[in-house]
Tab-separated table of C-alpha atoms in Angstrom:
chain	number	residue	atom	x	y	z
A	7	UNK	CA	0.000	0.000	0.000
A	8	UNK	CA	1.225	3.529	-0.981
A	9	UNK	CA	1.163	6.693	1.113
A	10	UNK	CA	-1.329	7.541	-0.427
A	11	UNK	CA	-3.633	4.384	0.420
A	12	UNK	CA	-3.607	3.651	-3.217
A	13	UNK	CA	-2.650	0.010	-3.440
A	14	UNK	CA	0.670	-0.927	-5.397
A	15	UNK	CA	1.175	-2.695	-8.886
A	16	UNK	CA	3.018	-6.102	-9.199
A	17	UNK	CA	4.980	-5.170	-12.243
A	18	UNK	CA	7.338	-6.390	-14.767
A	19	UNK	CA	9.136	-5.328	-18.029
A	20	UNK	CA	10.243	-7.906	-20.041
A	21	UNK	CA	12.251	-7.223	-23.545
A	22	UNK	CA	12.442	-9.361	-26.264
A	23	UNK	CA	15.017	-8.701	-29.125
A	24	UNK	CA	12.953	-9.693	-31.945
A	25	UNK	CA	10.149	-7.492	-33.412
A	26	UNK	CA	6.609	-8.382	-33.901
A	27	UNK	CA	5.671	-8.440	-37.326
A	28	UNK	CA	1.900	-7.887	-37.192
A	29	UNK	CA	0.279	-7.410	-33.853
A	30	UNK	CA	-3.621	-9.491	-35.555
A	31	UNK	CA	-4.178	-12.132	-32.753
A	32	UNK	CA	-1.210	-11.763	-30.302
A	33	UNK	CA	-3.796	-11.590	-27.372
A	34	UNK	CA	-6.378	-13.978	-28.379
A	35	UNK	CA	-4.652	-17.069	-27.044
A	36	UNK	CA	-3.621	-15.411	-23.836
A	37	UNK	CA	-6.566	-14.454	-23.112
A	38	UNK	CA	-7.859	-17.978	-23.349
A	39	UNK	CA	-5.105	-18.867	-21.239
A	40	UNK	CA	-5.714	-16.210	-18.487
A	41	UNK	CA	-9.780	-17.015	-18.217
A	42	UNK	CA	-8.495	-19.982	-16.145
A	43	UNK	CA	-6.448	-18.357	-14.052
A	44	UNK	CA	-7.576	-14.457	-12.969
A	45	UNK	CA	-11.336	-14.058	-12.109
A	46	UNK	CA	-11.743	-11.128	-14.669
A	47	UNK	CA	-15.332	-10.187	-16.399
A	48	UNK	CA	-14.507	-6.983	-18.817
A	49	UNK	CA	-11.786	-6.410	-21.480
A	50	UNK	CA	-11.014	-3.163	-22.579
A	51	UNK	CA	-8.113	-2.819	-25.341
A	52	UNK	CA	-6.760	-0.221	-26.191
A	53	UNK	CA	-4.367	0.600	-28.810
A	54	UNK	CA	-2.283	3.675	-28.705
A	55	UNK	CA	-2.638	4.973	-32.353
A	56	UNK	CA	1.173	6.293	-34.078
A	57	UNK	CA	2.677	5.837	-37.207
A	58	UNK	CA	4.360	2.630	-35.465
A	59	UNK	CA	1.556	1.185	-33.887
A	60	UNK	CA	2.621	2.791	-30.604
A	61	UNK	CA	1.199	1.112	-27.809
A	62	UNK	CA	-1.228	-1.869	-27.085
A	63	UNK	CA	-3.235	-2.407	-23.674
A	64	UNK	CA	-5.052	-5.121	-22.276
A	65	UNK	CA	-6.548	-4.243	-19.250
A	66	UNK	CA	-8.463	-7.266	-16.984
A	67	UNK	CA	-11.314	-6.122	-14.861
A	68	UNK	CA	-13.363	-7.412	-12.271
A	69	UNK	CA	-16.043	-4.445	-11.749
A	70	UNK	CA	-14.662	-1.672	-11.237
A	71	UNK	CA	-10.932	-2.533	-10.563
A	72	UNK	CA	-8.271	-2.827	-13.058
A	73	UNK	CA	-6.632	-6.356	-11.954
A	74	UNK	CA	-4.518	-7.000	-14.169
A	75	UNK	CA	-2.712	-5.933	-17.637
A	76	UNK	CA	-0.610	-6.420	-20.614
A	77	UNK	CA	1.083	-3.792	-22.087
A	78	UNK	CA	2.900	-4.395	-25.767
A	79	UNK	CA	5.202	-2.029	-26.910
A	80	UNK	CA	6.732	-2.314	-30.439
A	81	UNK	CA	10.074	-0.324	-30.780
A	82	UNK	CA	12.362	-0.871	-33.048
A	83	UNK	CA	14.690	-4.207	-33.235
A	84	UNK	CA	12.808	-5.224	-30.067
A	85	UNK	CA	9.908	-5.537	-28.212
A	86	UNK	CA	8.728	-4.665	-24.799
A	87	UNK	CA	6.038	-6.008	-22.488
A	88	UNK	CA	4.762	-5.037	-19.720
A	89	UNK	CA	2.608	-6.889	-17.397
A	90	UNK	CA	1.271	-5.754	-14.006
A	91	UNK	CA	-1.811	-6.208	-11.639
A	92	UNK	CA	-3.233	-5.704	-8.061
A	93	UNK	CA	-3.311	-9.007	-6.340
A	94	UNK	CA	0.691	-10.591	-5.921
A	95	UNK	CA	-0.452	-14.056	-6.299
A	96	UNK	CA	-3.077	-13.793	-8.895
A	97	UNK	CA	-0.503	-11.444	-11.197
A	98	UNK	CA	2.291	-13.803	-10.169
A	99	UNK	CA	0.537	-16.629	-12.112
A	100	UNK	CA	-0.757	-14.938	-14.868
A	101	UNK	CA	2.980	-12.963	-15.549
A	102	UNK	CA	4.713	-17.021	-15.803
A	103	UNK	CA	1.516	-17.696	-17.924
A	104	UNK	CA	2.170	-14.551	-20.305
A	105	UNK	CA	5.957	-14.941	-20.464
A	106	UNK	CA	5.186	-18.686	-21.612
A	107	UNK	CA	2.811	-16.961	-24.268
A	108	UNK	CA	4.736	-14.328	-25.645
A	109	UNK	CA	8.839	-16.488	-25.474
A	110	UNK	CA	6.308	-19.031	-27.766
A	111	UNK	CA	5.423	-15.764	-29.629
A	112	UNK	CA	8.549	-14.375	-30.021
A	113	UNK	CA	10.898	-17.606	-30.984
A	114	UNK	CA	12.238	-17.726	-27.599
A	115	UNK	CA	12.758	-21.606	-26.639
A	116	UNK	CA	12.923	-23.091	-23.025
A	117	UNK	CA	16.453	-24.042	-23.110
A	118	UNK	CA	17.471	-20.191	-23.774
A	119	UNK	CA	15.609	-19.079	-20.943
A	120	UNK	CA	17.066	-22.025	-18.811
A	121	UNK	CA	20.601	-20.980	-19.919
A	122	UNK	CA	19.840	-17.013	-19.322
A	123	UNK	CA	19.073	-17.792	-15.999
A	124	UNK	CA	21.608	-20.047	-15.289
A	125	UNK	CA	23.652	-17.199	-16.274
A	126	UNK	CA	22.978	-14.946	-13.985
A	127	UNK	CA	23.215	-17.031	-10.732
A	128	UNK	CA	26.816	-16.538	-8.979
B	17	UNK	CA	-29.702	17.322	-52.131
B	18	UNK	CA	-31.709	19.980	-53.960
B	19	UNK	CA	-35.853	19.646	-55.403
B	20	UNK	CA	-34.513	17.580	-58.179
B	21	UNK	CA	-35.774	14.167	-58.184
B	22	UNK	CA	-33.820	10.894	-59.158
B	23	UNK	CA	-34.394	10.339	-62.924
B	24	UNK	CA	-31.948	7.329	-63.175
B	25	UNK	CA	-30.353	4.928	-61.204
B	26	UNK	CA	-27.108	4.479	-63.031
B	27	UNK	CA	-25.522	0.712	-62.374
B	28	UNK	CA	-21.886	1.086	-62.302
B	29	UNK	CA	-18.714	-0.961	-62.190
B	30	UNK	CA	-17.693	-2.377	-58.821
B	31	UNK	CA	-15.576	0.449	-56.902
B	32	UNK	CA	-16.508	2.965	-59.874
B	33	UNK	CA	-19.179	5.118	-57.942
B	34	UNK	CA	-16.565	8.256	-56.965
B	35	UNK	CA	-15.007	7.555	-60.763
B	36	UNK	CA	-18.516	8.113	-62.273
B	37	UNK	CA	-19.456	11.189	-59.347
B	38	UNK	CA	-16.326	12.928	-60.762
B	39	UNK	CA	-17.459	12.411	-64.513
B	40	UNK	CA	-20.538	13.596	-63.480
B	41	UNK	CA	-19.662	16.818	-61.604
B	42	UNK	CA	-16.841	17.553	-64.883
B	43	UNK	CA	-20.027	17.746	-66.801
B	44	UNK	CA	-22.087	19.464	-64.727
B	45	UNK	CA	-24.843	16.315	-64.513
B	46	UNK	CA	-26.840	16.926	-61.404
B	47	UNK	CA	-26.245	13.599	-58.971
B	48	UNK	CA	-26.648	11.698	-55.534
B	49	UNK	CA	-24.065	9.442	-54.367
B	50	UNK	CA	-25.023	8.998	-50.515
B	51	UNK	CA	-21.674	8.127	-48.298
B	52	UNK	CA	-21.518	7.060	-44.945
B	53	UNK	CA	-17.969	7.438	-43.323
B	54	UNK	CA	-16.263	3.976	-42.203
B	55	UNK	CA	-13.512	3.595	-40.166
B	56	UNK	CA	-10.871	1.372	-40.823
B	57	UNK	CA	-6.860	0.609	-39.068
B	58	UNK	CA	-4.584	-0.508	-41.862
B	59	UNK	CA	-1.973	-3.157	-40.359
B	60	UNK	CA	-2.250	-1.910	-36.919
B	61	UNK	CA	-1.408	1.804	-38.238
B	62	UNK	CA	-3.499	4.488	-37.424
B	63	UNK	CA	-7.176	4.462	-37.831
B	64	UNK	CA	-8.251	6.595	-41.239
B	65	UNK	CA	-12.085	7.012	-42.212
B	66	UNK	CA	-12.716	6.176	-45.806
B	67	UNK	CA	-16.224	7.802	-47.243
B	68	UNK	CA	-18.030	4.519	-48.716
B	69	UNK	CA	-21.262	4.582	-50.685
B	70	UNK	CA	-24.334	3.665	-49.182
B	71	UNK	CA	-25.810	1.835	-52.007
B	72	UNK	CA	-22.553	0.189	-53.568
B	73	UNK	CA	-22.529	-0.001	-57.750
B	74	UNK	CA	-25.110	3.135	-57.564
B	75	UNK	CA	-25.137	7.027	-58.564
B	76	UNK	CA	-28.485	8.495	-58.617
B	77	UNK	CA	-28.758	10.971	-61.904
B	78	UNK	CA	-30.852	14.070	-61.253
B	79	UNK	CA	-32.066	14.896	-64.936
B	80	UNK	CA	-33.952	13.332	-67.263
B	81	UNK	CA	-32.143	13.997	-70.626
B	82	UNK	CA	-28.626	12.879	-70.643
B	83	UNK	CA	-26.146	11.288	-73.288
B	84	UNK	CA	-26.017	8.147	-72.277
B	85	UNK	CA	-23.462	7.381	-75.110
B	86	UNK	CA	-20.975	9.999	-73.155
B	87	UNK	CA	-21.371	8.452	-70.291
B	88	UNK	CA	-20.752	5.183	-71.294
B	89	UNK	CA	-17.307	6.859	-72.356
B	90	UNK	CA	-16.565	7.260	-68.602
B	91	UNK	CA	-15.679	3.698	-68.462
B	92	UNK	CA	-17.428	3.638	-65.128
B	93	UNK	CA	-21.465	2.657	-66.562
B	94	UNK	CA	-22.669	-0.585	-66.785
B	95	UNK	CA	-26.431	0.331	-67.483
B	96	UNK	CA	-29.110	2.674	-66.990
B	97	UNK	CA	-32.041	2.062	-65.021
B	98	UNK	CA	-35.038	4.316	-65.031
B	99	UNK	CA	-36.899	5.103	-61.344
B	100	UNK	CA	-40.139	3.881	-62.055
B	101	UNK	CA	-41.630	6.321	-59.188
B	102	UNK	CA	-38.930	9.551	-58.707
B	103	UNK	CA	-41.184	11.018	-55.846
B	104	UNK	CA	-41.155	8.053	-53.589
B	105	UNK	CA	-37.360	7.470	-54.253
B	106	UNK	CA	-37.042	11.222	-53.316
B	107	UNK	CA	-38.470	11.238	-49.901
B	108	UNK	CA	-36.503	8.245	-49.062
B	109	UNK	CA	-32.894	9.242	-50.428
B	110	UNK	CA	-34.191	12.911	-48.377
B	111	UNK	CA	-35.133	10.862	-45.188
B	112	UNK	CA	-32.136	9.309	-45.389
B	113	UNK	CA	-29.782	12.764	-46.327
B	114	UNK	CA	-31.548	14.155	-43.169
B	115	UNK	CA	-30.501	11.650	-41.086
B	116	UNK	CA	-27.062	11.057	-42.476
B	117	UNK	CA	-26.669	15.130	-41.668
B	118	UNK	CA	-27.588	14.874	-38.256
B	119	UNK	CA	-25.434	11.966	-37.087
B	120	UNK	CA	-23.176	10.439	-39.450
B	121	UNK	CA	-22.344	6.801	-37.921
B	122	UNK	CA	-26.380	6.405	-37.832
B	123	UNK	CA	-26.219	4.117	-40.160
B	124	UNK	CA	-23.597	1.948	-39.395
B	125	UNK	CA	-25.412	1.459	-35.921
B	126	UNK	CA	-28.040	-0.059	-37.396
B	127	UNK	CA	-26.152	-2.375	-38.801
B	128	UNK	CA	-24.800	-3.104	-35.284
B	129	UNK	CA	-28.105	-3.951	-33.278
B	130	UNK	CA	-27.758	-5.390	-29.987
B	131	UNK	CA	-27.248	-9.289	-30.341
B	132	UNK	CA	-25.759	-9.879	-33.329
B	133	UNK	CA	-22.951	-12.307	-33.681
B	134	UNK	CA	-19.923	-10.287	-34.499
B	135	UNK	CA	-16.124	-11.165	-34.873
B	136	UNK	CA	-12.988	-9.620	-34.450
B	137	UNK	CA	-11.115	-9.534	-37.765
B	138	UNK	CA	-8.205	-7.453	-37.032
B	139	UNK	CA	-5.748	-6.504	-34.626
B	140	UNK	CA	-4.348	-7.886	-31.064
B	141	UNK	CA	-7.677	-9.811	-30.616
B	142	UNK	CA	-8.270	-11.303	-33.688
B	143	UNK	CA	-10.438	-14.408	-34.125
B	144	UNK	CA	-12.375	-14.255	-31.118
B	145	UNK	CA	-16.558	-14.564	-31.503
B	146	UNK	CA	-19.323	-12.940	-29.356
B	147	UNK	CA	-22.116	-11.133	-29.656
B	148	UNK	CA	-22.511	-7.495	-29.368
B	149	UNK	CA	-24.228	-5.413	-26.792
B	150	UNK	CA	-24.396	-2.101	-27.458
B	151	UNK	CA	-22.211	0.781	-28.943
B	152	UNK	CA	-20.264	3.294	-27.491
B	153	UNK	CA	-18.854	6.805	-28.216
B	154	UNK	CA	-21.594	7.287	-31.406
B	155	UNK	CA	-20.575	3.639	-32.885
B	156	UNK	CA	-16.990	3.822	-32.682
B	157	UNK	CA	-16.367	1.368	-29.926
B	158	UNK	CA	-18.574	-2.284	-29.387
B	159	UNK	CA	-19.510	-4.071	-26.139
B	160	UNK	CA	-19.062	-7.556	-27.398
B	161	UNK	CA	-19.708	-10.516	-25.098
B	162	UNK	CA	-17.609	-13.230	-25.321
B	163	UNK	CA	-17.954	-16.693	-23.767
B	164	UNK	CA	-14.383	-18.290	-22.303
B	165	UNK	CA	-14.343	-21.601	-20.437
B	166	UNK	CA	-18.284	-21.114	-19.582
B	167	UNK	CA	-17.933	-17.596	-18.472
B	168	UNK	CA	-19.225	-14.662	-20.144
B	169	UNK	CA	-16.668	-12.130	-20.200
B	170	UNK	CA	-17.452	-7.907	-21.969
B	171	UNK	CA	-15.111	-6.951	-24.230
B	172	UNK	CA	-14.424	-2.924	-24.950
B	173	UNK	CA	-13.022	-3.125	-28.701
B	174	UNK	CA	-12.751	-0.317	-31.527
B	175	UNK	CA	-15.522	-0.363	-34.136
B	176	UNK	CA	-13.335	-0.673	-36.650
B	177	UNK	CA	-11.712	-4.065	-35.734
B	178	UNK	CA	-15.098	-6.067	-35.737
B	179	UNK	CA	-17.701	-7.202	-38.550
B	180	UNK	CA	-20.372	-8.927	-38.363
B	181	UNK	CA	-20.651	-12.591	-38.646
């Protein structure tokens, strides 16, 4: 909880080095994926509009409270995602279910990920 | 549109109805080609509005005499059809100019009416079926409802992303 009573975002960036080349139907799975694992009953997307594509936002909502969402950045060379929510457990499920969805999106195989973090244990 | 009444209904070549509006207006034909405004988002790019006719492969010609043979030479024409009743035609294409002026995305409302199954054809959620439950923002954003795993979740989407199926 902030000072300010507001409660605080479970958050995390992740950035992948290859570039999406079309961003038709990059959700639709997850979303699949996610109704078994957040209790969410509205989407709202929205997509930043720029001469890039800018921006695109999935927010998960359960009344009135934004629980969870997916943020997909396209810059150049690379890709960034965000992903955040309100609940720590809830978002820390859904964040290993999302990375599993977008490393399968992005040509990113198990054993890199086992060898990255292999990598950065002392 | 003025007191002059549809004459001819002038059947033109697919995607030809601007072309023939143009040859028209060079020649100084009097005409109705009713457009609603549509938005689309080319490859997730920015969202443009394209001005579409309302009654595709049709140009409404407001005089009786014309030379048909120069009109023909637009390359647009396909045929000529007479309006059997000009005064009925009339108060519809008016009923319909009147509404068109007072709320543009009127008519692609309609086409959206609460229930319908719709799908998502574009964009980050593409592929995914529901059916709609109202408009937002004048008709450029859809309430969908979508079923997942035996829930039914609401899905905010832009307009432009979602025909029907």
């Amino acid at each position: 909880m902030s000072a300010a009573g507001v409660p605080e975002e479970t958050k995390i960036v992740v950035e992948y080095p290859g570039e999406l080349e079309s961003s038709d139907g990059i959700l639709t799975a997850l979303v699949r994926r996610l109704a078994g694992e957040l209790r969410f009953d509205s989407l709202e997307l929205d997509e930043g509009e720029g001469p890039l594509g800018g921006r695109i936002t999935l927010w998960f909502r359960y009344g009135a409270k934004r629980i969870f969402h997916v943020s997909v950045v396209r810059k150049t060379g690379r890709t960034l995602v965000e992903l955040g929510g309100l609940d720590p457990g809830d978002v820390l499920r859904a964040i290993a279910s999302c990375r599993t969805h977008f490393d399968r999106l992005l040509g990113i195989e198990p054993e890199q990920v086992r060898s990255f973090e292999s990598s950065l244990r002392p | 549109m003025t007191g002059l009444r549809p004459l001819w209904a002038v059947h033109t070549k697919p995607r030809a109805e601007k072309k023939l509006a143009r040859f028209l207006h060079s020649l100084r034909i009097g005409h109705y080609l009713p457009t609603s405004p549509r938005r689309h988002v080319y490859g997730g790019r920015q969202a443009r509005t394209n001005w579409s006719p309302l009654f595709p492969g049709y140009v409404f010609v407001l005089q009786e005499e014309i030379d048909r043979t120069l009109l023909f030479r637009s390359g647009a024409v396909v045929r000529f059809i007479p309006v059997p009743n000009p005064e009925e035609l009339y108060q519809d294409l008016q009923s319909l100019w009147l509404t068109l002026s007072a709320k543009p995305a009127a008519i692609q409302e309609t086409l959206y009416q609460p229930g319908v199954p719709v799908e998502v054809t574009s964009g980050p959620l593409k592929g995914v079926q529901g059916e709609l439950i109202r408009t937002k923002q004048g008709g450029k954003r859809l309430l969908i409802c979508v079923h997942l795993l035996g829930t039914a979740v609401t899905v905010d989407i832009d307009a432009a992303r979602v025909r029907r199926r």
